[in-house]
């Protein structure tokens, strides 16, 4: 079984590469820049012969040539222009990466019978009502949500998983979790009416490993969801799991319910997400040495940040640095 993780330095991509590499020896990953860049130089996970550097997803002819040489059985696409970065407001990179790339990947890997696993987001929905299913109309108002919807590919050799994630990052440290871990001793707001039904990156990587092993030919559009939880309650769980001294002030002014229902995926696979306390406990007990990898000389200049940004998949809906 040959597996290729595209975007192996991102928030989801690095965890996907880490988990799949442990389970499947012939797992490779791509990154946009170099493993010797300041931000990644100390990341032992990526100092691996199975990492392929300098892969630009916007140059699809070159990427397609690489894919044809490798002919992976499974491509796991963790590349995306994320909502929090400036590129998400620019039409060309958003359309190229979020909307076109998934369809191009499915088409090229079909040449040798390969399968594509692609990720979409709860941000295809406006958040006006919640409890969305796969049959509901995507009503996103922004470019990010619209391009992610257009990128949902459901050919016979492709599966798109709509989900939303929280997790650790290797270098940007702007996701909800990394931002919150830096708030020790401070006061933040927690939105009680912002409802979320995602999972953690650690857990989603395990879901994908099990999907590859037990349901390798599953195709179509599915929503992978956890229990619905408010952002306030989620922050409280994170605070307690890490033992932080953070005062979380409940805020009911901001209202957004992008909760999704995952019955279709449950019926197809038997999947039921663990409760949030269990998901957070697993996240907090992760022994990956993130702090050791973050050294003073791992300085990210603007160009490095821009180059690597496209290798990150958003913590959809909950990745922003605002509490």
Short mmCIF file of C-alpha atoms in Angstrom, two decimals, residues 24-183:
data_model
loop_
_atom_site.label_atom_id
_atom_site.label_comp_id
_atom_site.label_asym_id
_atom_site.label_seq_id
_atom_site.Cartn_x
_atom_site.Cartn_y
_atom_site.Cartn_z
CA UNK A 24 1.86 2.03 6.66
CA UNK A 25 5.60 1.92 6.06
CA UNK A 26 5.32 3.10 2.47
CA UNK A 27 3.80 6.48 3.32
CA UNK A 28 5.29 9.63 1.79
CA UNK A 29 4.49 13.28 2.31
CA UNK A 30 5.00 16.47 0.33
CA UNK A 31 5.84 19.95 1.58
CA UNK A 32 5.95 23.22 -0.33
CA UNK A 33 9.31 24.46 0.90
CA UNK A 34 12.45 22.83 2.26
CA UNK A 35 12.89 20.70 5.36
CA UNK A 36 15.91 22.90 6.07
CA UNK A 37 13.86 26.10 6.32
CA UNK A 38 14.12 27.74 9.73
CA UNK A 39 10.58 26.84 10.73
CA UNK A 40 11.02 23.15 9.95
CA UNK A 41 14.74 22.51 10.46
CA UNK A 42 14.25 21.01 13.93
CA UNK A 43 11.10 19.04 13.11
CA UNK A 44 12.42 15.49 13.20
CA UNK A 45 9.12 14.17 11.84
CA UNK A 46 9.89 15.79 8.50
CA UNK A 47 13.60 14.91 8.41
CA UNK A 48 12.63 11.69 6.71
CA UNK A 49 13.52 10.13 3.38
CA UNK A 50 9.80 9.81 2.75
CA UNK A 51 9.33 13.60 2.67
CA UNK A 52 9.32 15.17 -0.80
CA UNK A 53 10.20 18.88 -0.64
CA UNK A 54 9.57 21.79 -3.01
CA UNK A 55 6.19 20.57 -4.25
CA UNK A 56 4.07 23.48 -5.48
CA UNK A 57 0.42 22.50 -5.78
CA UNK A 58 -0.29 25.57 -7.91
CA UNK A 59 2.01 24.08 -10.56
CA UNK A 60 -0.25 21.16 -11.35
CA UNK A 61 1.63 19.85 -14.41
CA UNK A 62 4.71 19.35 -12.22
CA UNK A 63 2.61 17.83 -9.43
CA UNK A 64 0.86 15.51 -11.88
CA UNK A 65 4.25 14.37 -13.19
CA UNK A 66 5.33 13.52 -9.64
CA UNK A 67 2.11 11.62 -9.00
CA UNK A 68 2.49 9.60 -12.18
CA UNK A 69 6.01 8.60 -11.14
CA UNK A 70 4.90 7.55 -7.66
CA UNK A 71 1.49 6.08 -8.56
CA UNK A 72 0.26 6.04 -4.94
CA UNK A 73 -2.65 3.78 -4.08
CA UNK A 74 -4.11 6.54 -1.91
CA UNK A 75 -3.61 10.30 -2.05
CA UNK A 76 -4.62 12.16 1.12
CA UNK A 77 -5.03 15.82 0.20
CA UNK A 78 -4.28 18.07 3.18
CA UNK A 79 -3.50 21.16 1.08
CA UNK A 80 -5.83 24.12 1.28
CA UNK A 81 -5.85 27.90 1.24
CA UNK A 82 -7.03 28.50 4.78
CA UNK A 83 -9.61 31.02 5.91
CA UNK A 84 -7.37 32.91 8.33
CA UNK A 85 -4.66 33.78 5.83
CA UNK A 86 -4.60 36.61 3.32
CA UNK A 87 -4.62 34.15 0.39
CA UNK A 88 -8.20 33.19 1.31
CA UNK A 89 -9.35 36.63 0.17
CA UNK A 90 -7.54 36.35 -3.18
CA UNK A 91 -9.53 34.68 -5.92
CA UNK A 92 -6.78 32.96 -7.92
CA UNK A 93 -5.05 30.92 -5.18
CA UNK A 94 -8.37 30.06 -3.55
CA UNK A 95 -9.93 28.87 -6.79
CA UNK A 96 -6.77 27.04 -7.90
CA UNK A 97 -6.12 25.19 -4.64
CA UNK A 98 -9.53 24.85 -3.00
CA UNK A 99 -11.79 24.41 -6.03
CA UNK A 100 -9.75 22.99 -8.94
CA UNK A 101 -6.98 20.94 -7.34
CA UNK A 102 -9.18 18.22 -5.78
CA UNK A 103 -10.82 17.46 -9.13
CA UNK A 104 -7.45 17.44 -10.88
CA UNK A 105 -6.07 15.02 -8.29
CA UNK A 106 -9.02 12.66 -8.66
CA UNK A 107 -8.68 12.70 -12.43
CA UNK A 108 -4.94 12.03 -12.55
CA UNK A 109 -4.88 9.27 -9.91
CA UNK A 110 -7.70 7.50 -11.71
CA UNK A 111 -5.17 6.77 -14.47
CA UNK A 112 -3.66 3.97 -12.35
CA UNK A 113 -6.63 3.14 -10.16
CA UNK A 114 -5.60 5.36 -7.25
CA UNK A 115 -8.00 6.67 -4.61
CA UNK A 116 -8.28 10.27 -3.38
CA UNK A 117 -9.23 11.32 0.14
CA UNK A 118 -10.06 15.03 0.26
CA UNK A 119 -11.24 17.29 3.09
CA UNK A 120 -13.89 19.97 2.98
CA UNK A 121 -15.21 22.20 5.73
CA UNK A 122 -18.26 23.20 7.71
CA UNK A 123 -17.63 26.67 6.29
CA UNK A 124 -19.53 25.68 3.15
CA UNK A 125 -22.50 26.60 5.35
CA UNK A 126 -23.42 30.07 6.60
CA UNK A 127 -24.04 28.94 10.17
CA UNK A 128 -27.51 30.45 10.25
CA UNK A 129 -29.31 27.31 11.48
CA UNK A 130 -27.03 24.32 12.22
CA UNK A 131 -27.62 20.55 12.07
CA UNK A 132 -26.62 20.50 8.41
CA UNK A 133 -26.66 17.30 6.37
CA UNK A 134 -25.00 16.40 3.07
CA UNK A 135 -28.31 17.15 1.34
CA UNK A 136 -28.52 20.74 2.56
CA UNK A 137 -27.63 23.53 0.17
CA UNK A 138 -24.21 25.04 0.75
CA UNK A 139 -24.93 28.71 1.46
CA UNK A 140 -21.51 30.14 2.32
CA UNK A 141 -21.26 33.88 1.76
CA UNK A 142 -17.48 34.18 1.47
CA UNK A 143 -14.92 33.14 -1.14
CA UNK A 144 -13.39 30.52 1.14
CA UNK A 145 -16.62 28.63 1.73
CA UNK A 146 -17.67 28.86 -1.90
CA UNK A 147 -14.36 27.55 -3.25
CA UNK A 148 -14.26 24.71 -0.72
CA UNK A 149 -17.75 23.69 -1.84
CA UNK A 150 -16.67 23.71 -5.49
CA UNK A 151 -13.74 21.48 -4.55
CA UNK A 152 -15.91 18.73 -3.10
CA UNK A 153 -15.16 15.81 -5.41
CA UNK A 154 -17.25 12.66 -5.32
CA UNK A 155 -16.19 10.54 -8.28
CA UNK A 156 -15.97 6.75 -7.99
CA UNK A 157 -12.31 6.97 -6.95
CA UNK A 158 -12.68 9.90 -4.54
CA UNK A 159 -14.18 10.64 -1.16
CA UNK A 160 -14.69 14.11 0.28
CA UNK A 161 -15.00 14.36 4.04
CA UNK A 162 -16.61 17.51 5.36
CA UNK A 163 -15.34 18.17 8.83
CA UNK A 164 -13.78 20.75 11.12
CA UNK A 165 -10.67 20.35 13.21
CA UNK A 166 -8.65 21.62 16.13
CA UNK A 167 -5.06 20.60 16.73
CA UNK A 168 -1.43 21.59 17.11
CA UNK A 169 0.62 23.31 14.43
CA UNK A 170 4.29 22.91 13.57
CA UNK A 171 5.15 26.54 13.01
CA UNK A 172 2.39 29.13 12.48
CA UNK A 173 0.82 28.79 15.96
CA UNK A 174 -2.31 30.72 14.93
CA UNK A 175 -4.86 27.95 15.25
CA UNK A 176 -7.37 28.03 18.08
CA UNK A 177 -5.44 25.53 20.20
CA UNK A 178 -1.97 27.02 19.79
CA UNK A 179 -3.36 30.50 20.33
CA UNK A 180 -5.18 29.36 23.48
CA UNK A 181 -2.11 27.62 24.90
CA UNK A 182 -0.38 31.01 24.80
CA UNK A 183 -3.10 32.70 26.87
#
